[in-house]
PDB file of C-alpha atoms and ligand atoms in Angstrom:
ATOM      1  CA  MET A   1      -7.221 -19.232  17.672  1.00 98.00           C
ATOM      2  CA  LYS A   2      -4.922 -22.149  16.825  1.00 97.00           C
ATOM      3  CA  ILE A   3      -1.195 -21.410  16.226  1.00 98.00           C
ATOM      4  CA  PHE A   4       0.935 -23.465  13.884  1.00 98.00           C
ATOM      5  CA  GLU A   5       4.610 -23.119  13.832  1.00 97.00           C
ATOM      6  CA  THR A   6       5.883 -25.809  11.347  1.00 97.00           C
ATOM      7  CA  GLU A   7       5.112 -26.909   7.877  1.00 95.00           C
ATOM      8  CA  ASN A   8       4.331 -30.430   9.274  1.00 96.00           C
ATOM      9  CA  ASP A   9       1.900 -28.950  11.542  1.00 95.00           C
ATOM     10  CA  ILE A  10      -0.074 -27.547   8.910  1.00 95.00           C
ATOM     11  CA  LYS A  11       0.077 -30.471   6.662  1.00 92.00           C
ATOM     12  CA  ASN A  12      -0.759 -33.022   9.492  1.00 94.00           C
ATOM     13  CA  ASN A  13      -3.873 -31.184  10.283  1.00 92.00           C
ATOM     14  CA  CYS A  14      -4.990 -31.113   6.735  1.00 90.00           C
ATOM     15  CA  LEU A  15      -6.050 -27.595   7.161  1.00 92.00           C
ATOM     16  CA  HIS A  16      -6.528 -26.871   3.521  1.00 92.00           C
ATOM     17  CA  ALA A  17      -9.223 -29.319   3.280  1.00 94.00           C
ATOM     18  CA  GLN A  18     -11.552 -26.745   5.107  1.00 94.00           C
ATOM     19  CA  GLY A  19     -10.879 -24.031   2.457  1.00 97.00           C
ATOM     20  CA  LEU A  20      -8.319 -21.472   3.743  1.00 98.00           C
ATOM     21  CA  ASN A  21      -8.313 -17.764   3.092  1.00 98.00           C
ATOM     22  CA  LEU A  22      -4.702 -16.638   3.714  1.00 98.00           C
ATOM     23  CA  VAL A  23      -3.390 -13.130   4.736  1.00 99.00           C
ATOM     24  CA  PRO A  24       0.335 -13.160   4.413  1.00 99.00           C
ATOM     25  CA  THR A  25       1.965 -10.628   6.553  1.00 98.00           C
ATOM     26  CA  MET A  26       5.263  -9.813   8.191  1.00 98.00           C
ATOM     27  CA  GLY A  27       3.478  -9.008  11.556  1.00 98.00           C
ATOM     28  CA  ASN A  28       3.371  -5.754  13.252  1.00 97.00           C
ATOM     29  CA  LEU A  29      -0.211  -5.771  12.533  1.00 98.00           C
ATOM     30  CA  HIS A  30      -2.057  -2.659  11.955  1.00 97.00           C
ATOM     31  CA  GLU A  31      -5.618  -1.669  10.721  1.00 97.00           C
ATOM     32  CA  GLY A  32      -4.468  -2.344   7.155  1.00 98.00           C
ATOM     33  CA  HIS A  33      -3.799  -5.913   7.923  1.00 98.00           C
ATOM     34  CA  LEU A  34      -7.034  -6.213  10.037  1.00 98.00           C
ATOM     35  CA  SER A  35      -9.160  -4.910   7.160  1.00 98.00           C
ATOM     36  CA  LEU A  36      -7.706  -7.816   5.042  1.00 98.00           C
ATOM     37  CA  ILE A  37      -8.496 -10.293   7.648  1.00 98.00           C
ATOM     38  CA  GLU A  38     -12.242  -8.914   8.132  1.00 98.00           C
ATOM     39  CA  GLU A  39     -12.585  -9.123   4.330  1.00 98.00           C
ATOM     40  CA  SER A  40     -11.306 -12.674   4.235  1.00 98.00           C
ATOM     41  CA  LYS A  41     -14.139 -13.554   6.661  1.00 98.00           C
ATOM     42  CA  ASN A  42     -16.647 -12.806   3.826  1.00 98.00           C
ATOM     43  CA  TYR A  43     -15.402 -16.019   1.872  1.00 98.00           C
ATOM     44  CA  ASP A  44     -16.321 -19.455   2.471  1.00 98.00           C
ATOM     45  CA  GLY A  45     -13.664 -21.377   4.747  1.00 98.00           C
ATOM     46  CA  LYS A  46     -11.281 -20.391   7.498  1.00 98.00           C
ATOM     47  CA  THR A  47      -8.938 -17.497   7.901  1.00 98.00           C
ATOM     48  CA  ILE A  48      -5.172 -18.200   8.457  1.00 98.00           C
ATOM     49  CA  VAL A  49      -2.659 -15.258   8.915  1.00 98.00           C
ATOM     50  CA  SER A  50       0.968 -15.996   8.262  1.00 98.00           C
ATOM     51  CA  ILE A  51       3.472 -13.882  10.237  1.00 98.00           C
ATOM     52  CA  PHE A  52       7.155 -14.161   9.076  1.00 98.00           C
ATOM     53  CA  ILE A  53       9.714 -11.343   8.558  1.00 98.00           C
ATOM     54  CA  ASN A  54      11.151 -12.538   5.420  1.00 98.00           C
ATOM     55  CA  PRO A  55      15.059 -11.912   5.273  1.00 98.00           C
ATOM     56  CA  LEU A  56      15.157 -12.665   1.564  1.00 98.00           C
ATOM     57  CA  GLN A  57      13.209  -9.449   0.667  1.00 98.00           C
ATOM     58  CA  PHE A  58      15.557  -7.053   2.500  1.00 97.00           C
ATOM     59  CA  GLY A  59      18.723  -5.720   0.793  1.00 95.00           C
ATOM     60  CA  PRO A  60      22.062  -5.560   2.739  1.00 93.00           C
ATOM     61  CA  ASN A  61      21.420  -1.881   3.743  1.00 88.00           C
ATOM     62  CA  GLU A  62      17.858  -2.299   4.556  1.00 90.00           C
ATOM     63  CA  ASP A  63      16.004  -2.340   7.852  1.00 81.00           C
ATOM     64  CA  PHE A  64      15.644  -6.207   8.364  1.00 94.00           C
ATOM     65  CA  ARG A  65      17.332  -6.090  11.868  1.00 92.00           C
ATOM     66  CA  ASN A  66      15.033  -3.028  12.775  1.00 87.00           C
ATOM     67  CA  TYR A  67      11.938  -4.266  11.326  1.00 91.00           C
ATOM     68  CA  PRO A  68       9.303  -3.999  14.201  1.00 92.00           C
ATOM     69  CA  ARG A  69       8.781  -7.313  16.075  1.00 95.00           C
ATOM     70  CA  THR A  70       5.580  -7.384  18.044  1.00 97.00           C
ATOM     71  CA  ILE A  71       4.616 -10.976  17.863  1.00 98.00           C
ATOM     72  CA  ILE A  72       2.708 -11.036  21.534  1.00 98.00           C
ATOM     73  CA  SER A  73       0.554  -7.896  20.575  1.00 98.00           C
ATOM     74  CA  ASP A  74      -0.055  -9.322  16.984  1.00 98.00           C
ATOM     75  CA  ILE A  75      -1.380 -12.679  18.528  1.00 98.00           C
ATOM     76  CA  LYS A  76      -3.827 -10.719  20.826  1.00 98.00           C
ATOM     77  CA  LYS A  77      -4.998  -8.365  17.875  1.00 98.00           C
ATOM     78  CA  LEU A  78      -5.585 -11.767  15.986  1.00 98.00           C
ATOM     79  CA  GLU A  79      -7.566 -13.328  18.860  1.00 98.00           C
ATOM     80  CA  LYS A  80      -9.654 -10.365  19.410  1.00 98.00           C
ATOM     81  CA  ILE A  81     -10.917 -10.328  15.960  1.00 98.00           C
ATOM     82  CA  ASP A  82     -11.583 -14.008  15.924  1.00 98.00           C
ATOM     83  CA  CYS A  83      -9.011 -15.074  13.433  1.00 98.00           C
ATOM     84  CA  ASP A  84      -9.074 -19.065  12.889  1.00 98.00           C
ATOM     85  CA  TYR A  85      -5.503 -19.709  12.600  1.00 98.00           C
ATOM     86  CA  ALA A  86      -2.021 -18.365  12.520  1.00 98.00           C
ATOM     87  CA  PHE A  87       0.975 -19.549  11.069  1.00 98.00           C
ATOM     88  CA  ILE A  88       4.054 -18.381  12.712  1.00 98.00           C
ATOM     89  CA  PRO A  89       7.151 -20.227  11.403  1.00 98.00           C
ATOM     90  CA  GLN A  90      10.804 -20.032  12.775  1.00 97.00           C
ATOM     91  CA  ASP A  91      13.650 -18.323  11.010  1.00 95.00           C
ATOM     92  CA  ASP A  92      14.954 -21.253   9.153  1.00 96.00           C
ATOM     93  CA  PHE A  93      11.423 -21.269   7.046  1.00 98.00           C
ATOM     94  CA  ALA A  94      13.433 -19.186   4.647  1.00 97.00           C
ATOM     95  CA  LYS A  95      16.570 -21.531   4.451  1.00 96.00           C
ATOM     96  CA  LYS A  96      17.313 -23.515   1.305  1.00 95.00           C
ATOM     97  CA  LEU A  97      14.601 -22.327  -0.788  1.00 97.00           C
ATOM     98  CA  ASN A  98      14.872 -22.245  -4.572  1.00 95.00           C
ATOM     99  CA  LEU A  99      15.170 -18.509  -5.435  1.00 97.00           C
ATOM    100  CA  ILE A 100      12.353 -17.375  -7.634  1.00 98.00           C
ATOM    101  CA  LYS A 101      13.469 -14.834 -10.382  1.00 98.00           C
ATOM    102  CA  ALA A 102      10.722 -12.227 -10.615  1.00 98.00           C
ATOM    103  CA  PRO A 103       9.823 -11.023 -14.217  1.00 98.00           C
ATOM    104  CA  SER A 104      11.140  -7.917 -15.686  1.00 97.00           C
ATOM    105  CA  ILE A 105       8.328  -5.659 -14.323  1.00 98.00           C
ATOM    106  CA  SER A 106       9.896  -6.106 -10.914  1.00 98.00           C
ATOM    107  CA  LYS A 107      12.855  -3.928 -12.123  1.00 97.00           C
ATOM    108  CA  LYS A 108      10.517  -0.822 -12.379  1.00 98.00           C
ATOM    109  CA  LEU A 109       9.592   1.434  -9.491  1.00 98.00           C
ATOM    110  CA  CYS A 110      10.569   0.020  -6.202  1.00 97.00           C
ATOM    111  CA  GLY A 111      12.678  -2.671  -7.881  1.00 97.00           C
ATOM    112  CA  LYS A 112      15.093  -0.181  -9.260  1.00 96.00           C
ATOM    113  CA  ASN A 113      16.700   0.683  -5.903  1.00 93.00           C
ATOM    114  CA  ARG A 114      15.894  -2.575  -4.323  1.00 95.00           C
ATOM    115  CA  PRO A 115      17.539  -5.198  -6.443  1.00 96.00           C
ATOM    116  CA  GLY A 116      16.287  -8.756  -5.593  1.00 97.00           C
ATOM    117  CA  HIS A 117      13.476  -7.421  -3.387  1.00 98.00           C
ATOM    118  CA  PHE A 118      10.813  -8.929  -5.430  1.00 98.00           C
ATOM    119  CA  ASP A 119      12.713 -12.205  -5.958  1.00 98.00           C
ATOM    120  CA  GLY A 120      12.615 -12.582  -2.231  1.00 98.00           C
ATOM    121  CA  VAL A 121       8.893 -11.637  -1.974  1.00 98.00           C
ATOM    122  CA  LEU A 122       7.984 -14.405  -4.704  1.00 98.00           C
ATOM    123  CA  THR A 123      10.288 -16.963  -3.112  1.00 98.00           C
ATOM    124  CA  ILE A 124       8.648 -16.736   0.169  1.00 98.00           C
ATOM    125  CA  ILE A 125       5.215 -16.380  -1.274  1.00 99.00           C
ATOM    126  CA  ASN A 126       5.881 -19.629  -3.322  1.00 98.00           C
ATOM    127  CA  LYS A 127       6.914 -21.286  -0.161  1.00 98.00           C
ATOM    128  CA  ILE A 128       3.886 -20.032   1.999  1.00 98.00           C
ATOM    129  CA  PHE A 129       1.288 -20.881  -0.755  1.00 98.00           C
ATOM    130  CA  SER A 130       2.804 -24.471  -1.104  1.00 97.00           C
ATOM    131  CA  VAL A 131       2.562 -25.135   2.630  1.00 97.00           C
ATOM    132  CA  ILE A 132      -1.023 -23.568   3.009  1.00 97.00           C
ATOM    133  CA  LEU A 133      -2.670 -24.257  -0.216  1.00 97.00           C
ATOM    134  CA  PRO A 134      -5.234 -21.442   0.245  1.00 98.00           C
ATOM    135  CA  THR A 135      -8.136 -20.968  -1.836  1.00 98.00           C
ATOM    136  CA  HIS A 136      -7.931 -17.081  -1.658  1.00 98.00           C
ATOM    137  CA  ALA A 137      -4.949 -14.890  -0.613  1.00 99.00           C
ATOM    138  CA  PHE A 138      -5.300 -11.309   0.321  1.00 99.00           C
ATOM    139  CA  PHE A 139      -3.029  -8.312  -0.115  1.00 98.00           C
ATOM    140  CA  GLY A 140      -3.080  -4.594   0.459  1.00 98.00           C
ATOM    141  CA  LEU A 141      -2.773  -2.236  -2.684  1.00 98.00           C
ATOM    142  CA  LYS A 142      -0.346  -0.026  -0.853  1.00 98.00           C
ATOM    143  CA  ASP A 143       2.351  -2.581  -2.186  1.00 98.00           C
ATOM    144  CA  TYR A 144       0.913  -2.046  -5.740  1.00 98.00           C
ATOM    145  CA  GLN A 145       3.919  -3.594  -7.580  1.00 98.00           C
ATOM    146  CA  GLN A 146       4.082  -6.455  -5.222  1.00 98.00           C
ATOM    147  CA  PHE A 147       0.177  -7.078  -5.921  1.00 98.00           C
ATOM    148  CA  ILE A 148       0.732  -7.187  -9.628  1.00 98.00           C
ATOM    149  CA  LEU A 149       3.814  -9.467  -9.313  1.00 98.00           C
ATOM    150  CA  ILE A 150       2.105 -11.978  -6.922  1.00 98.00           C
ATOM    151  CA  ARG A 151      -1.051 -12.078  -9.085  1.00 98.00           C
ATOM    152  CA  GLU A 152       0.866 -12.897 -12.250  1.00 98.00           C
ATOM    153  CA  PHE A 153       3.054 -15.415 -10.508  1.00 98.00           C
ATOM    154  CA  THR A 154       0.030 -17.013  -8.960  1.00 98.00           C
ATOM    155  CA  LYS A 155      -1.902 -17.158 -12.247  1.00 98.00           C
ATOM    156  CA  ASN A 156       1.190 -19.186 -13.670  1.00 98.00           C
ATOM    157  CA  TYR A 157       2.032 -21.417 -10.740  1.00 98.00           C
ATOM    158  CA  PHE A 158      -0.986 -21.661  -8.437  1.00 98.00           C
ATOM    159  CA  PRO A 159      -4.059 -21.211 -10.673  1.00 98.00           C
ATOM    160  CA  GLY A 160      -6.333 -22.620  -8.066  1.00 98.00           C
ATOM    161  CA  ILE A 161      -5.664 -19.499  -5.778  1.00 98.00           C
ATOM    162  CA  LYS A 162      -7.363 -16.423  -6.151  1.00 98.00           C
ATOM    163  CA  ILE A 163      -5.579 -13.149  -5.450  1.00 98.00           C
ATOM    164  CA  ILE A 164      -7.598 -10.312  -3.726  1.00 98.00           C
ATOM    165  CA  GLY A 165      -6.300  -6.727  -3.750  1.00 98.00           C
ATOM    166  CA  LEU A 166      -7.792  -4.439  -1.233  1.00 98.00           C
ATOM    167  CA  PRO A 167      -7.722  -0.643  -0.840  1.00 97.00           C
ATOM    168  CA  ILE A 168      -5.025   1.205   1.256  1.00 98.00           C
ATOM    169  CA  ILE A 169      -6.158   2.114   4.692  1.00 98.00           C
ATOM    170  CA  ARG A 170      -4.963   5.332   5.945  1.00 98.00           C
ATOM    171  CA  GLU A 171      -4.536   7.232   9.283  1.00 98.00           C
ATOM    172  CA  LYS A 172      -6.928  10.301   9.844  1.00 98.00           C
ATOM    173  CA  ASP A 173      -4.351  12.592   8.278  1.00 98.00           C
ATOM    174  CA  GLY A 174      -4.064  10.505   5.167  1.00 98.00           C
ATOM    175  CA  LEU A 175      -0.712   8.717   5.724  1.00 98.00           C
ATOM    176  CA  ALA A 176      -1.078   5.290   4.404  1.00 98.00           C
ATOM    177  CA  MET A 177      -0.758   2.547   7.221  1.00 98.00           C
ATOM    178  CA  SER A 178       2.417   0.696   7.288  1.00 97.00           C
ATOM    179  CA  SER A 179       4.494  -1.143   9.831  1.00 93.00           C
ATOM    180  CA  ARG A 180       7.391   1.290   8.912  1.00 94.00           C
ATOM    181  CA  ASN A 181       5.430   4.074  10.196  1.00 96.00           C
ATOM    182  CA  ASN A 182       6.500   3.054  13.745  1.00 93.00           C
ATOM    183  CA  LEU A 183      10.043   3.767  12.829  1.00 93.00           C
ATOM    184  CA  LEU A 184       9.603   7.479  12.194  1.00 97.00           C
ATOM    185  CA  THR A 185      10.377   9.939  14.790  1.00 98.00           C
ATOM    186  CA  LYS A 186       7.794  12.288  16.174  1.00 98.00           C
ATOM    187  CA  ASP A 187       9.150  15.112  13.718  1.00 98.00           C
ATOM    188  CA  GLU A 188       9.251  12.774  10.701  1.00 98.00           C
ATOM    189  CA  ARG A 189       5.792  11.467  11.547  1.00 98.00           C
ATOM    190  CA  LYS A 190       4.522  15.117  11.287  1.00 98.00           C
ATOM    191  CA  ILE A 191       5.677  15.628   7.816  1.00 98.00           C
ATOM    192  CA  ALA A 192       4.790  12.130   6.537  1.00 98.00           C
ATOM    193  CA  PRO A 193       1.341  12.913   5.473  1.00 98.00           C
ATOM    194  CA  ASN A 194       2.718  15.173   2.703  1.00 98.00           C
ATOM    195  CA  ILE A 195       3.287  12.300   0.678  1.00 98.00           C
ATOM    196  CA  TYR A 196      -0.342  11.497   0.326  1.00 98.00           C
ATOM    197  CA  GLU A 197      -1.123  15.138  -0.060  1.00 98.00           C
ATOM    198  CA  ASN A 198       0.987  15.240  -3.043  1.00 98.00           C
ATOM    199  CA  LEU A 199      -0.623  12.352  -4.624  1.00 98.00           C
ATOM    200  CA  ILE A 200      -4.046  14.131  -4.236  1.00 98.00           C
ATOM    201  CA  TRP A 201      -2.616  17.421  -5.380  1.00 98.00           C
ATOM    202  CA  ILE A 202      -1.508  15.701  -8.776  1.00 97.00           C
ATOM    203  CA  LYS A 203      -4.976  14.088  -9.054  1.00 96.00           C
ATOM    204  CA  ASN A 204      -6.817  17.474  -8.582  1.00 96.00           C
ATOM    205  CA  ASN A 205      -4.381  19.284 -10.854  1.00 96.00           C
ATOM    206  CA  ARG A 206      -4.297  16.754 -13.603  1.00 94.00           C
ATOM    207  CA  LYS A 207      -6.059  19.020 -16.067  1.00 93.00           C
ATOM    208  CA  LYS A 208      -4.007  22.085 -15.377  1.00 96.00           C
ATOM    209  CA  PHE A 209      -0.514  20.699 -15.885  1.00 96.00           C
ATOM    210  CA  THR A 210       1.300  18.097 -17.984  1.00 96.00           C
ATOM    211  CA  ILE A 211       2.590  15.057 -16.254  1.00 96.00           C
ATOM    212  CA  SER A 212       5.980  16.265 -16.110  1.00 96.00           C
ATOM    213  CA  GLU A 213       5.161  19.586 -14.887  1.00 97.00           C
ATOM    214  CA  LEU A 214       3.012  18.007 -12.050  1.00 97.00           C
ATOM    215  CA  VAL A 215       5.788  15.562 -11.037  1.00 98.00           C
ATOM    216  CA  LYS A 216       8.496  18.388 -11.130  1.00 98.00           C
ATOM    217  CA  ILE A 217       6.350  20.752  -8.937  1.00 98.00           C
ATOM    218  CA  SER A 218       5.340  17.937  -6.452  1.00 98.00           C
ATOM    219  CA  SER A 219       8.919  16.617  -6.177  1.00 98.00           C
ATOM    220  CA  GLU A 220       9.942  20.078  -5.259  1.00 98.00           C
ATOM    221  CA  LYS A 221       7.285  20.482  -2.564  1.00 98.00           C
ATOM    222  CA  LEU A 222       8.285  17.036  -1.095  1.00 98.00           C
ATOM    223  CA  GLU A 223      11.929  17.955  -1.165  1.00 98.00           C
ATOM    224  CA  ARG A 224      11.148  21.191   0.734  1.00 98.00           C
ATOM    225  CA  HIS A 225       9.962  19.106   3.591  1.00 97.00           C
ATOM    226  CA  ASN A 226      13.154  17.075   3.490  1.00 97.00           C
ATOM    227  CA  ILE A 227      11.316  14.267   1.898  1.00 98.00           C
ATOM    228  CA  GLN A 228      13.765  12.227  -0.478  1.00 98.00           C
ATOM    229  CA  ILE A 229      12.135  11.000  -3.517  1.00 98.00           C
ATOM    230  CA  ASP A 230      13.081   7.703  -4.772  1.00 98.00           C
ATOM    231  CA  TYR A 231      10.345   7.676  -7.569  1.00 98.00           C
ATOM    232  CA  LEU A 232       7.208   9.736  -8.156  1.00 98.00           C
ATOM    233  CA  GLY A 233       5.405   9.333 -11.267  1.00 98.00           C
ATOM    234  CA  VAL A 234       2.235   8.215 -13.353  1.00 97.00           C
ATOM    235  CA  PHE A 235       2.265   4.775 -14.633  1.00 97.00           C
ATOM    236  CA  ASP A 236       0.187   2.288 -16.520  1.00 96.00           C
ATOM    237  CA  LYS A 237      -1.476   0.149 -13.739  1.00 95.00           C
ATOM    238  CA  GLU A 238      -0.853  -3.024 -15.526  1.00 95.00           C
ATOM    239  CA  ASN A 239       2.693  -2.841 -17.118  1.00 96.00           C
ATOM    240  CA  LEU A 240       3.938  -0.064 -14.780  1.00 97.00           C
ATOM    241  CA  LYS A 241       5.429   1.822 -17.764  1.00 96.00           C
ATOM    242  CA  LYS A 242       5.454   5.550 -17.420  1.00 96.00           C
ATOM    243  CA  VAL A 243       2.487   7.114 -19.315  1.00 95.00           C
ATOM    244  CA  LYS A 244       2.555  10.355 -21.064  1.00 90.00           C
ATOM    245  CA  ASN A 245      -1.208  11.312 -20.515  1.00 89.00           C
ATOM    246  CA  PHE A 246      -3.482  10.627 -17.888  1.00 87.00           C
ATOM    247  CA  GLU A 247      -5.532   7.667 -18.866  1.00 79.00           C
ATOM    248  CA  GLU A 248      -8.317   5.776 -17.320  1.00 77.00           C
ATOM    249  CA  GLY A 249      -6.870   3.676 -14.593  1.00 86.00           C
ATOM    250  CA  ALA A 250      -3.357   5.421 -14.174  1.00 95.00           C
ATOM    251  CA  LEU A 251      -1.440   4.562 -11.128  1.00 97.00           C
ATOM    252  CA  VAL A 252       0.124   7.659  -9.459  1.00 98.00           C
ATOM    253  CA  ALA A 253       2.854   6.185  -7.217  1.00 98.00           C
ATOM    254  CA  VAL A 254       5.627   7.400  -4.962  1.00 98.00           C
ATOM    255  CA  ALA A 255       8.354   6.049  -2.939  1.00 98.00           C
ATOM    256  CA  ALA A 256      10.297   8.458  -0.591  1.00 98.00           C
ATOM    257  CA  LYS A 257      12.576   8.425   2.385  1.00 97.00           C
ATOM    258  CA  ILE A 258      12.095  10.429   5.448  1.00 98.00           C
ATOM    259  CA  GLY A 259      15.298  10.032   7.619  1.00 97.00           C
ATOM    260  CA  LYS A 260      16.114   6.463   7.284  1.00 93.00           C
ATOM    261  CA  VAL A 261      12.574   5.394   6.657  1.00 94.00           C
ATOM    262  CA  ARG A 262      11.279   4.310   3.228  1.00 95.00           C
ATOM    263  CA  LEU A 263       7.590   4.846   2.547  1.00 98.00           C
ATOM    264  CA  ILE A 264       5.386   4.119  -0.553  1.00 98.00           C
ATOM    265  CA  ASP A 265       1.976   5.148  -1.306  1.00 98.00           C
ATOM    266  CA  ASN A 266      -0.216   5.502  -4.440  1.00 98.00           C
ATOM    267  CA  ILE A 267      -3.710   6.109  -5.961  1.00 97.00           C
ATOM    268  CA  VAL A 268      -5.226   4.805  -8.899  1.00 95.00           C
ATOM    269  CA  LEU A 269      -7.319   7.357 -11.023  1.00 92.00           C
ATOM    270  CA  ASN A 270     -10.611   6.471 -12.575  1.00 78.00           C
ATOM    271  CA  ASN A 271     -13.233   8.585 -14.232  1.00 63.00           C
ATOM    272  CA  LYS A 272     -15.108   9.100 -10.858  1.00 63.00           C
ATOM    273  CA  ASN A 273     -12.292  10.444  -8.646  1.00 56.00           C
TER     274      ASN A 273
HETATM  275  O1  PAF B   1       3.574  -7.305   2.060  1.00 81.29           O
HETATM  276  C1  PAF B   1       4.356  -8.033   2.935  1.00 81.29           C
HETATM  277  O2  PAF B   1       4.082  -8.028   4.262  1.00 81.29           O
HETATM  278  C2  PAF B   1       5.275  -9.021   2.482  1.00 81.29           C
HETATM  279  O3  PAF B   1       6.069  -8.550   1.403  1.00 81.29           O
HETATM  280  C3  PAF B   1       4.775 -10.422   2.167  1.00 81.29           C
HETATM  281  C4  PAF B   1       3.793 -10.412   1.213  1.00 81.29           C
HETATM  282  C5  PAF B   1       4.057 -10.755   3.488  1.00 81.29           C
HETATM  283  C6  PAF B   1       5.779 -11.367   1.824  1.00 81.29           C
HETATM  284  O4  PAF B   1       6.757 -11.507   2.879  1.00 81.29           O
END
């Protein structure tokens, strides 16, 4: 696997001429990332993974400094699955960028308690896309709101790039894979699967209760486990507005803190599930 560290490295090698399938990451790679990379191999061209912990998307009280940094093992994992290229820029990559203002949908769900987060995400994605010029970019649907925002941003500013969203990969006990899971203590890790269990409980009980009853009951259940809810609800999967009735494609989404660690998860309902 060839590793590139600077913008010029990428440009001088004219990588994009081969057709690039990009998997943008902040490292600490887990099976969720690896599944995106495996999927990208089904597309023509080469796979390039970017690893950059983007300071612009962390708020002042968030975990930028504690965010797991595991670059050596990340590179080993990428080599093991025959990734073609990695782009691993230095910290100054995020300096002097024009801040992109994310549209109003960014103020909902995760944006409510993380002001500026999605501005930071779009700013770095804008930069990474303009350096790499991929044909496709792959994102996990765990970060559902991020996916919608990047997809819409790309339609407007990089119409040549196709955004592909792929299903959440879970641990055996249902916990959605996330780099943040590594920050949980043993005891916190034990209660974390309750988050997904509650989403499934809402899905399975959607004919028995109203949405507000479901949200109330499952919020209480989570709180009993000392899981602090940031939001939990049922939303339209395109505009992320709260819905009053379950409809085809409704998004059931949650963000919650266990100790200091903020986790998110979601399921999209359809007629079949
Ligand atoms: O999902 C992530 O890992 C990050 O938000 C992303 C898309 C790589 C931007 O920094």
